[in-house]
GROMACS .gro file of C-alpha atoms in nm:
model
  442
    1MET     CA    1   0.569   2.699  -0.574
    2ALA     CA    2   0.215   2.587  -0.685
    3SER     CA    3  -0.043   2.518  -0.415
    4PRO     CA    4  -0.052   2.149  -0.338
    5ARG     CA    5  -0.437   2.156  -0.397
    6SER     CA    6  -0.395   2.317  -0.744
    7SER     CA    7  -0.495   1.972  -0.901
    8LEU     CA    8  -0.827   2.005  -0.727
    9LEU     CA    9  -1.103   1.902  -0.987
   10SER     CA   10  -1.449   2.021  -1.076
   11ALA     CA   11  -1.710   1.759  -1.067
   12LYS     CA   12  -1.751   1.741  -1.431
   13VAL     CA   13  -1.378   1.699  -1.497
   14LEU     CA   14  -1.350   1.452  -1.216
   15MET     CA   15  -1.630   1.242  -1.369
   16LYS     CA   16  -1.488   1.264  -1.709
   17LEU     CA   17  -1.149   1.125  -1.601
   18LEU     CA   18  -1.292   0.857  -1.380
   19LYS     CA   19  -1.538   0.777  -1.670
   20LEU     CA   20  -1.811   0.734  -1.397
   21PRO     CA   21  -2.186   0.813  -1.446
   22LEU     CA   22  -2.331   1.104  -1.246
   23ARG     CA   23  -2.523   0.879  -1.031
   24ARG     CA   24  -2.209   0.762  -0.852
   25PHE     CA   25  -2.163   1.121  -0.707
   26VAL     CA   26  -2.527   1.178  -0.601
   27GLY     CA   27  -2.540   1.297  -0.251
   28VAL     CA   28  -2.168   1.385  -0.233
   29SER     CA   29  -2.103   1.757  -0.268
   30ILE     CA   30  -1.780   1.847  -0.483
   31GLY     CA   31  -1.753   2.189  -0.367
   32ARG     CA   32  -1.496   2.457  -0.337
   33PHE     CA   33  -1.162   2.392  -0.151
   34LEU     CA   34  -1.201   2.517   0.203
   35GLN     CA   35  -0.886   2.743   0.256
   36ARG     CA   36  -0.918   2.733   0.637
   37CYS     CA   37  -0.990   2.443   0.863
   38SER     CA   38  -1.200   2.469   1.178
   39LEU     CA   39  -1.045   2.315   1.504
   40LYS     CA   40  -1.370   2.353   1.697
   41PRO     CA   41  -1.451   2.083   1.940
   42SER     CA   42  -1.744   1.989   1.723
   43HIS     CA   43  -1.534   1.914   1.413
   44CYS     CA   44  -1.556   1.550   1.269
   45SER     CA   45  -1.281   1.296   1.327
   46TYR     CA   46  -1.026   1.192   1.064
   47SER     CA   47  -1.229   0.874   1.010
   48SER     CA   48  -1.416   0.795   0.693
   49GLY     CA   49  -1.746   0.951   0.785
   50ALA     CA   50  -1.950   1.222   0.587
   51PRO     CA   51  -1.748   1.501   0.418
   52SER     CA   52  -1.681   1.794   0.635
   53GLY     CA   53  -1.519   2.124   0.587
   54SER     CA   54  -1.349   2.071   0.919
   55HIS     CA   55  -1.143   1.787   0.787
   56LEU     CA   56  -0.779   1.875   0.820
   57LEU     CA   57  -0.661   1.680   0.504
   58TYR     CA   58  -0.953   1.563   0.289
   59THR     CA   59  -1.182   1.777   0.063
   60ALA     CA   60  -1.523   1.670  -0.059
   61ASP     CA   61  -1.341   1.565  -0.384
   62HIS     CA   62  -1.153   1.298  -0.168
   63PHE     CA   63  -1.476   1.171  -0.028
   64ALA     CA   64  -1.646   1.152  -0.364
   65LEU     CA   65  -1.376   0.936  -0.492
   66ARG     CA   66  -1.385   0.727  -0.187
   67ALA     CA   67  -1.758   0.687  -0.203
   68SER     CA   68  -1.723   0.567  -0.572
   69LEU     CA   69  -1.443   0.324  -0.489
   70ARG     CA   70  -1.640   0.178  -0.197
   71LYS     CA   71  -1.927   0.080  -0.452
   72ILE     CA   72  -1.665  -0.123  -0.642
   73ILE     CA   73  -1.529  -0.283  -0.333
   74ASP     CA   74  -1.880  -0.379  -0.211
   75ASN     CA   75  -2.002  -0.499  -0.535
   76GLU     CA   76  -1.712  -0.654  -0.718
   77ILE     CA   77  -1.447  -0.749  -0.470
   78ASN     CA   78  -1.583  -0.835  -0.111
   79PRO     CA   79  -1.845  -1.074  -0.237
   80PHE     CA   80  -1.562  -1.300  -0.369
   81VAL     CA   81  -1.289  -1.257  -0.114
   82ASP     CA   82  -1.375  -1.571   0.068
   83LYS     CA   83  -1.362  -1.777  -0.239
   84TRP     CA   84  -1.020  -1.619  -0.338
   85GLU     CA   85  -0.879  -1.674  -0.006
   86GLU     CA   86  -0.977  -2.054  -0.031
   87GLU     CA   87  -0.811  -2.070  -0.369
   88GLY     CA   88  -0.505  -1.914  -0.256
   89GLN     CA   89  -0.508  -1.653  -0.530
   90PHE     CA   90  -0.731  -1.361  -0.652
   91PRO     CA   91  -0.779  -1.292  -1.023
   92ALA     CA   92  -0.547  -0.990  -1.045
   93HIS     CA   93  -0.593  -0.915  -1.415
   94GLN     CA   94  -0.973  -0.902  -1.351
   95VAL     CA   95  -0.957  -0.699  -1.036
   96PHE     CA   96  -0.706  -0.452  -1.169
   97LYS     CA   97  -0.889  -0.409  -1.499
   98THR     CA   98  -1.207  -0.308  -1.302
   99LEU     CA   99  -1.009  -0.057  -1.100
  100GLY     CA  100  -0.814   0.067  -1.395
  101ASN     CA  101  -1.136   0.134  -1.598
  102SER     CA  102  -1.242   0.360  -1.311
  103GLY     CA  103  -0.914   0.544  -1.299
  104PHE     CA  104  -0.816   0.399  -0.953
  105LEU     CA  105  -0.461   0.259  -1.052
  106GLY     CA  106  -0.324   0.603  -1.146
  107ILE     CA  107  -0.444   0.851  -0.908
  108ASP     CA  108  -0.133   1.049  -0.890
  109LYS     CA  109   0.015   0.951  -1.226
  110PRO     CA  110   0.022   1.187  -1.530
  111THR     CA  111  -0.281   1.225  -1.747
  112GLU     CA  112  -0.073   1.156  -2.072
  113TYR     CA  113  -0.025   0.799  -1.961
  114GLY     CA  114  -0.406   0.745  -1.820
  115GLY     CA  115  -0.355   0.884  -1.479
  116LEU     CA  116  -0.539   1.142  -1.283
  117ASN     CA  117  -0.259   1.368  -1.191
  118LEU     CA  118  -0.377   1.430  -0.829
  119ASP     CA  119  -0.160   1.509  -0.546
  120PHE     CA  120  -0.051   1.231  -0.282
  121SER     CA  121  -0.319   1.301  -0.044
  122TYR     CA  122  -0.562   1.156  -0.289
  123VAL     CA  123  -0.348   0.841  -0.301
  124ILE     CA  124  -0.362   0.820   0.091
  125ALA     CA  125  -0.744   0.859   0.080
  126MET     CA  126  -0.784   0.569  -0.176
  127ALA     CA  127  -0.550   0.362   0.032
  128GLU     CA  128  -0.770   0.403   0.328
  129GLU     CA  129  -1.079   0.302   0.136
  130PHE     CA  130  -0.898   0.000   0.003
  131GLY     CA  131  -0.865  -0.102   0.363
  132ALA     CA  132  -1.243  -0.191   0.351
  133ILE     CA  133  -1.153  -0.490   0.150
  134ARG     CA  134  -1.209  -0.789   0.367
  135CYS     CA  135  -0.849  -0.937   0.371
  136GLY     CA  136  -0.501  -0.788   0.388
  137ALA     CA  137  -0.375  -0.961   0.057
  138ILE     CA  138  -0.564  -0.776  -0.207
  139PRO     CA  139  -0.501  -0.422  -0.073
  140MET     CA  140  -0.137  -0.517  -0.063
  141ALA     CA  141  -0.138  -0.632  -0.420
  142ILE     CA  142  -0.298  -0.312  -0.526
  143GLY     CA  143  -0.039  -0.108  -0.343
  144VAL     CA  144   0.228  -0.287  -0.542
  145GLN     CA  145   0.057  -0.210  -0.866
  146THR     CA  146  -0.008   0.161  -0.795
  147SER     CA  147   0.280   0.281  -0.557
  148MET     CA  148   0.570   0.026  -0.546
  149ALA     CA  149   0.645  -0.097  -0.903
  150THR     CA  150   0.568   0.247  -1.081
  151PRO     CA  151   0.693   0.552  -0.880
  152ALA     CA  152   1.050   0.538  -1.015
  153LEU     CA  153   0.925   0.457  -1.368
  154THR     CA  154   0.698   0.765  -1.349
  155ARG     CA  155   0.968   0.993  -1.217
  156PHE     CA  156   1.272   0.887  -1.418
  157GLY     CA  157   1.165   0.654  -1.700
  158THR     CA  158   1.170   0.769  -2.074
  159ASP     CA  159   0.845   0.848  -2.252
  160GLU     CA  160   0.896   0.528  -2.455
  161LEU     CA  161   0.937   0.321  -2.141
  162LYS     CA  162   0.620   0.486  -1.979
  163LYS     CA  163   0.417   0.413  -2.289
  164GLU     CA  164   0.519   0.045  -2.292
  165PHE     CA  165   0.507  -0.028  -1.915
  166LEU     CA  166   0.332   0.257  -1.707
  167ALA     CA  167   0.026   0.332  -1.924
  168PRO     CA  168  -0.109  -0.043  -1.942
  169THR     CA  169  -0.034  -0.079  -1.580
  170ILE     CA  170  -0.254   0.231  -1.495
  171ALA     CA  171  -0.521   0.086  -1.725
  172GLY     CA  172  -0.512  -0.238  -1.547
  173ASP     CA  173  -0.416  -0.421  -1.874
  174VAL     CA  174  -0.113  -0.582  -1.710
  175VAL     CA  175   0.004  -0.688  -1.358
  176ALA     CA  176   0.308  -0.545  -1.221
  177CYS     CA  177   0.541  -0.671  -0.941
  178ILE     CA  178   0.847  -0.527  -0.784
  179GLY     CA  179   1.170  -0.732  -0.744
  180VAL     CA  180   1.392  -0.608  -0.464
  181SER     CA  181   1.397  -0.870  -0.179
  182GLU     CA  182   1.602  -1.175  -0.196
  183SER     CA  183   1.645  -1.483   0.039
  184GLY     CA  184   1.940  -1.308   0.192
  185ALA     CA  185   1.845  -0.946   0.160
  186GLY     CA  186   1.509  -0.834   0.296
  187SER     CA  187   1.536  -0.502   0.470
  188ASP     CA  188   1.898  -0.495   0.402
  189VAL     CA  189   1.863  -0.383   0.039
  190ALA     CA  190   2.203  -0.298  -0.027
  191SER     CA  191   2.306  -0.657   0.009
  192ILE     CA  192   2.117  -0.788  -0.299
  193LYS     CA  193   2.315  -1.030  -0.532
  194THR     CA  194   2.117  -1.023  -0.852
  195LYS     CA  195   2.316  -0.905  -1.142
  196ALA     CA  196   2.237  -0.729  -1.480
  197VAL     CA  197   2.547  -0.722  -1.683
  198ARG     CA  198   2.580  -0.510  -1.993
  199LYS     CA  199   2.645  -0.695  -2.309
  200GLY     CA  200   2.636  -0.491  -2.623
  201ASP     CA  201   2.297  -0.324  -2.638
  202ASP     CA  202   2.139  -0.572  -2.377
  203TYR     CA  203   2.152  -0.643  -2.004
  204VAL     CA  204   2.192  -1.012  -1.908
  205ILE     CA  205   2.030  -1.089  -1.574
  206ASN     CA  206   2.115  -1.378  -1.338
  207GLY     CA  207   2.003  -1.406  -0.972
  208SER     CA  208   1.680  -1.448  -0.790
  209LYS     CA  209   1.409  -1.266  -0.595
  210MET     CA  210   1.201  -1.379  -0.290
  211TRP     CA  211   0.862  -1.287  -0.160
  212ILE     CA  212   0.737  -1.141  -0.478
  213THR     CA  213   0.387  -1.023  -0.446
  214SER     CA  214   0.180  -1.099  -0.762
  215GLY     CA  215   0.484  -1.289  -0.875
  216ILE     CA  216   0.282  -1.574  -1.037
  217GLN     CA  217   0.042  -1.357  -1.239
  218ALA     CA  218   0.281  -1.052  -1.319
  219ASP     CA  219   0.342  -0.944  -1.664
  220TRP     CA  220   0.639  -0.730  -1.574
  221MET     CA  221   0.861  -0.658  -1.280
  222CYS     CA  222   1.048  -0.335  -1.170
  223LEU     CA  223   1.368  -0.521  -1.080
  224LEU     CA  224   1.668  -0.379  -0.873
  225ALA     CA  225   1.982  -0.543  -0.972
  226ASN     CA  226   2.362  -0.479  -0.945
  227THR     CA  227   2.477  -0.335  -1.284
  228ASN     CA  228   2.845  -0.294  -1.186
  229ASP     CA  229   3.081  -0.396  -0.899
  230GLY     CA  230   3.108  -0.057  -0.732
  231PRO     CA  231   3.009   0.039  -0.373
  232PRO     CA  232   2.679  -0.123  -0.286
  233HIS     CA  233   2.482   0.208  -0.274
  234LYS     CA  234   2.592   0.320  -0.612
  235ASN     CA  235   2.613  -0.010  -0.814
  236LYS     CA  236   2.241  -0.079  -0.856
  237SER     CA  237   1.985   0.010  -1.125
  238LEU     CA  238   1.602  -0.040  -1.177
  239LEU     CA  239   1.494  -0.222  -1.490
  240CYS     CA  240   1.162  -0.295  -1.648
  241LEU     CA  241   1.178  -0.664  -1.690
  242PRO     CA  242   0.899  -0.851  -1.895
  243MET     CA  243   0.808  -1.163  -1.706
  244LYS     CA  244   0.739  -1.407  -2.007
  245LEU     CA  245   1.101  -1.392  -2.134
  246PRO     CA  246   1.317  -1.718  -2.156
  247GLY     CA  247   1.531  -1.771  -1.846
  248ILE     CA  248   1.270  -1.660  -1.600
  249HIS     CA  249   1.169  -1.941  -1.373
  250ILE     CA  250   0.901  -1.926  -1.109
  251ALA     CA  251   1.047  -2.169  -0.852
  252LYS     CA  252   0.745  -2.185  -0.630
  253LYS     CA  253   0.446  -2.021  -0.510
  254ILE     CA  254   0.515  -1.942  -0.143
  255ASP     CA  255   0.277  -2.092   0.131
  256LYS     CA  256   0.233  -1.824   0.383
  257LEU     CA  257   0.084  -1.773   0.722
  258GLY     CA  258  -0.151  -1.506   0.603
  259MET     CA  259  -0.217  -1.285   0.295
  260ARG     CA  260  -0.355  -1.614   0.132
  261SER     CA  261  -0.518  -1.476  -0.170
  262SER     CA  262  -0.207  -1.286  -0.286
  263ASP     CA  263   0.015  -1.507  -0.498
  264THR     CA  264   0.379  -1.478  -0.363
  265ALA     CA  265   0.656  -1.632  -0.554
  266GLU     CA  266   1.026  -1.707  -0.558
  267ILE     CA  267   1.194  -1.633  -0.893
  268PHE     CA  268   1.518  -1.739  -1.066
  269PHE     CA  269   1.672  -1.548  -1.357
  270GLU     CA  270   1.915  -1.745  -1.585
  271ASN     CA  271   2.080  -1.546  -1.856
  272VAL     CA  272   1.763  -1.330  -1.912
  273LYS     CA  273   1.820  -1.082  -2.193
  274ILE     CA  274   1.656  -0.733  -2.207
  275PRO     CA  275   1.740  -0.424  -2.416
  276ARG     CA  276   1.936  -0.151  -2.254
  277LYS     CA  277   1.643   0.084  -2.323
  278TYR     CA  278   1.451  -0.097  -2.029
  279LEU     CA  279   1.683   0.085  -1.778
  280ILE     CA  280   1.487   0.334  -1.549
  281GLY     CA  281   1.668   0.672  -1.529
  282GLU     CA  282   2.039   0.645  -1.488
  283GLU     CA  283   2.263   0.341  -1.437
  284GLY     CA  284   2.376   0.314  -1.087
  285MET     CA  285   2.099   0.522  -0.935
  286GLY     CA  286   1.853   0.250  -0.860
  287PHE     CA  287   1.930   0.224  -0.482
  288ASN     CA  288   1.865   0.603  -0.457
  289TYR     CA  289   1.536   0.563  -0.662
  290GLN     CA  290   1.428   0.275  -0.438
  291MET     CA  291   1.504   0.458  -0.108
  292LEU     CA  292   1.316   0.766  -0.248
  293GLN     CA  293   0.987   0.564  -0.301
  294PHE     CA  294   1.016   0.414   0.049
  295GLN     CA  295   0.876   0.729   0.204
  296GLU     CA  296   0.549   0.712   0.014
  297GLU     CA  297   0.528   0.331   0.028
  298ARG     CA  298   0.543   0.334   0.399
  299MET     CA  299   0.271   0.613   0.431
  300ILE     CA  300   0.060   0.403   0.192
  301GLY     CA  301   0.119   0.089   0.389
  302VAL     CA  302  -0.030   0.267   0.705
  303ALA     CA  303  -0.331   0.387   0.517
  304LEU     CA  304  -0.410   0.047   0.379
  305THR     CA  305  -0.459  -0.080   0.735
  306LEU     CA  306  -0.658   0.203   0.911
  307THR     CA  307  -1.011   0.116   0.785
  308GLY     CA  308  -0.946  -0.267   0.845
  309LEU     CA  309  -0.845  -0.185   1.209
  310GLU     CA  310  -1.159   0.020   1.248
  311ILE     CA  311  -1.372  -0.264   1.100
  312LEU     CA  312  -1.210  -0.526   1.336
  313ILE     CA  313  -1.312  -0.294   1.637
  314LYS     CA  314  -1.667  -0.227   1.518
  315GLU     CA  315  -1.736  -0.601   1.433
  316THR     CA  316  -1.587  -0.690   1.792
  317ILE     CA  317  -1.825  -0.432   1.953
  318ASP     CA  318  -2.123  -0.588   1.759
  319TYR     CA  319  -2.023  -0.943   1.853
  320THR     CA  320  -1.972  -0.872   2.224
  321SER     CA  321  -2.285  -0.675   2.245
  322GLN     CA  322  -2.475  -0.982   2.137
  323ARG     CA  323  -2.271  -1.273   2.293
  324LYS     CA  324  -2.366  -1.330   2.658
  325ALA     CA  325  -2.177  -1.469   2.945
  326PHE     CA  326  -2.268  -1.497   3.302
  327GLY     CA  327  -2.603  -1.331   3.227
  328GLN     CA  328  -2.486  -1.017   3.050
  329PRO     CA  329  -2.334  -0.916   2.725
  330ILE     CA  330  -1.959  -0.944   2.709
  331LEU     CA  331  -1.928  -0.593   2.608
  332HIS     CA  332  -2.087  -0.478   2.942
  333ASN     CA  333  -1.760  -0.603   3.122
  334GLN     CA  334  -1.545  -0.297   3.194
  335VAL     CA  335  -1.226  -0.470   3.072
  336VAL     CA  336  -1.380  -0.520   2.730
  337HIS     CA  337  -1.523  -0.185   2.669
  338PHE     CA  338  -1.236   0.000   2.819
  339ARG     CA  339  -0.995  -0.208   2.600
  340LEU     CA  340  -1.205  -0.127   2.279
  341ALA     CA  341  -1.197   0.229   2.365
  342GLU     CA  342  -0.817   0.234   2.403
  343LEU     CA  343  -0.781   0.067   2.069
  344ALA     CA  344  -1.006   0.297   1.894
  345THR     CA  345  -0.800   0.585   2.042
  346GLU     CA  346  -0.466   0.432   1.923
  347VAL     CA  347  -0.604   0.383   1.567
  348GLU     CA  348  -0.732   0.746   1.568
  349LEU     CA  349  -0.393   0.873   1.689
  350LEU     CA  350  -0.213   0.672   1.419
  351ARG     CA  351  -0.446   0.840   1.150
  352ALA     CA  352  -0.371   1.181   1.286
  353LEU     CA  353   0.011   1.113   1.258
  354LEU     CA  354  -0.026   0.982   0.908
  355HIS     CA  355  -0.236   1.291   0.791
  356GLU     CA  356   0.012   1.512   0.956
  357ALA     CA  357   0.290   1.338   0.765
  358VAL     CA  358   0.106   1.352   0.434
  359GLY     CA  359  -0.008   1.720   0.486
  360LEU     CA  360   0.365   1.820   0.531
  361TYR     CA  361   0.471   1.602   0.235
  362ILE     CA  362   0.236   1.740  -0.029
  363ARG     CA  363   0.369   2.084   0.063
  364GLY     CA  364   0.726   1.969  -0.016
  365ASN     CA  365   0.869   1.881   0.328
  366GLU     CA  366   1.092   1.594   0.405
  367VAL     CA  367   0.897   1.347   0.630
  368THR     CA  368   1.115   1.042   0.662
  369LYS     CA  369   1.107   1.067   1.046
  370LEU     CA  370   0.741   1.091   1.074
  371ALA     CA  371   0.661   0.832   0.803
  372SER     CA  372   0.891   0.588   0.991
  373MET     CA  373   0.711   0.664   1.320
  374ALA     CA  374   0.379   0.600   1.158
  375LYS     CA  375   0.497   0.280   0.997
  376LEU     CA  376   0.636   0.158   1.332
  377LYS     CA  377   0.318   0.234   1.534
  378CYS     CA  378   0.122   0.084   1.248
  379GLY     CA  379   0.308  -0.245   1.268
  380ARG     CA  380   0.256  -0.254   1.644
  381LEU     CA  381  -0.120  -0.192   1.616
  382CYS     CA  382  -0.159  -0.428   1.346
  383ARG     CA  383  -0.055  -0.708   1.602
  384GLU     CA  384  -0.224  -0.549   1.905
  385VAL     CA  385  -0.574  -0.478   1.766
  386PRO     CA  386  -0.631  -0.824   1.605
  387ASP     CA  387  -0.499  -0.991   1.903
  388SER     CA  388  -0.705  -0.815   2.157
  389CYS     CA  389  -1.018  -0.843   1.941
  390LEU     CA  390  -0.968  -1.213   1.874
  391GLN     CA  391  -0.951  -1.261   2.249
  392PHE     CA  392  -1.294  -1.112   2.292
  393TRP     CA  393  -1.431  -1.338   2.035
  394GLY     CA  394  -1.330  -1.634   2.247
  395GLY     CA  395  -1.348  -1.968   2.055
  396MET     CA  396  -1.516  -1.823   1.754
  397GLY     CA  397  -1.220  -1.593   1.699
  398TYR     CA  398  -0.997  -1.903   1.659
  399THR     CA  399  -1.196  -2.019   1.365
  400ASN     CA  400  -1.156  -1.938   0.991
  401GLU     CA  401  -1.508  -1.824   0.977
  402VAL     CA  402  -1.460  -1.473   1.092
  403LEU     CA  403  -1.254  -1.178   0.972
  404VAL     CA  404  -1.063  -1.128   1.302
  405SER     CA  405  -0.885  -1.455   1.252
  406ARG     CA  406  -0.783  -1.368   0.894
  407MET     CA  407  -0.654  -1.018   0.987
  408PHE     CA  408  -0.473  -1.174   1.290
  409ARG     CA  409  -0.257  -1.367   1.015
  410ASP     CA  410  -0.264  -1.098   0.727
  411TYR     CA  411  -0.166  -0.798   0.940
  412ARG     CA  412   0.116  -0.960   1.120
  413LEU     CA  413   0.321  -0.902   0.796
  414THR     CA  414   0.305  -0.505   0.859
  415SER     CA  415   0.580  -0.528   1.131
  416ILE     CA  416   0.810  -0.706   0.870
  417GLY     CA  417   0.731  -0.603   0.501
  418GLY     CA  418   0.828  -0.261   0.382
  419GLY     CA  419   1.103  -0.232   0.649
  420ALA     CA  420   1.097  -0.406   0.966
  421ASP     CA  421   1.004  -0.245   1.299
  422GLU     CA  422   1.371  -0.271   1.388
  423ILE     CA  423   1.462  -0.065   1.068
  424MET     CA  424   1.209   0.200   1.148
  425LEU     CA  425   1.349   0.243   1.501
  426SER     CA  426   1.695   0.282   1.346
  427ILE     CA  427   1.588   0.554   1.118
  428ILE     CA  428   1.411   0.741   1.397
  429CYS     CA  429   1.708   0.723   1.615
  430LYS     CA  430   1.913   0.849   1.334
  431TYR     CA  431   1.691   1.161   1.302
  432MET     CA  432   1.691   1.195   1.678
  433GLY     CA  433   2.067   1.204   1.676
  434ILE     CA  434   2.101   0.891   1.913
  435LEU     CA  435   2.198   0.618   1.676
  436PRO     CA  436   2.564   0.493   1.736
  437GLN     CA  437   2.770   0.611   1.443
  438LYS     CA  438   2.865   0.250   1.356
  439ASN     CA  439   2.499   0.164   1.286
  440GLN     CA  440   2.439   0.446   1.042
  441THR     CA  441   2.446   0.260   0.719
  442GLY     CA  442   2.286   0.388   0.410
   0.00000   0.00000   0.00000
């Protein structure tokens, strides 16, 4: 078995693939891969500080990529986030093209389709950096583009299908969405009702999908549909569905509590025809393909929140150190600085759990239990951290003028999307051997 770090790139190759000028990497050493990691007490934390040979997962290459991505975020995304939030939609084609031009939409995808062919640890590093975007909606939409709509296509799609759908998605030329959830089937994927019936050389699609991220702007959908009347875990297939076809009706743009700048749609399909060649992999294997990618999706979901949680804590420290009550900074109250210390510790523990899972995963291990634990803990912290921090902001925290109120709304979705907390608990119980037999479905 090849080393999981065999894809480590030299500085010249890395810059060539990313098509970035040398100045973007000035001050960041892309050196040799450290074979051994120090556990001395002086080692740096997991958090996004300066590159260190003591880091347990990331190399200097990871930090170089993150530094380059941060410049794009700071210059071309964050200055416009407030405007996009007010408008209720960010320009996905514009943002994705910027990211695609720099190689950030195909980190782990094959080079022949425009990707960088790096291992999954680089995907997680990028996801952590995307957490620096000052809302939850845009990182979520990016995650759909890179890690939810395309994994099955990458693994099981034909070369022709990858050229038509994967390559332009990696380049940022098109916007992708994933069609799994329905109004009566969210976490219960096996219960979807949408059908794709074979008629000659075509599939004819009827049904609907709900809560579709980027559904308004999407050019194609990775659609999960029932392709026969067999058992619910063996009758589903994944299909590439162009979104401009006759019979596709965007019923409405959903008005959400949070994630305001991400367009979320309810979509209906009425006798929509696509060629059979748009089938991903084998017919009837769609449920298995979807379950396979949940493992990565959930780890990515955790990574997308870590930096944002840290930013909330930091900005709360800054605010409470300046705001005074009863003659002293609010931060000087023990209940405040102790609570912020607890929250920072919880976030660091979540990062350690995530990096442990990722480290095992890139070495070929099955990590469903750890990924589910991380997703569960992340959902809880995404409720706990914004809530606690908002309290310390007082009345100002209840306004729309500060980040903490936005993240209070945006991050609430983490306990629901990508598998609700209760689903994560069931998975963990199953792996612990304590789930009642009658509840072990799928």
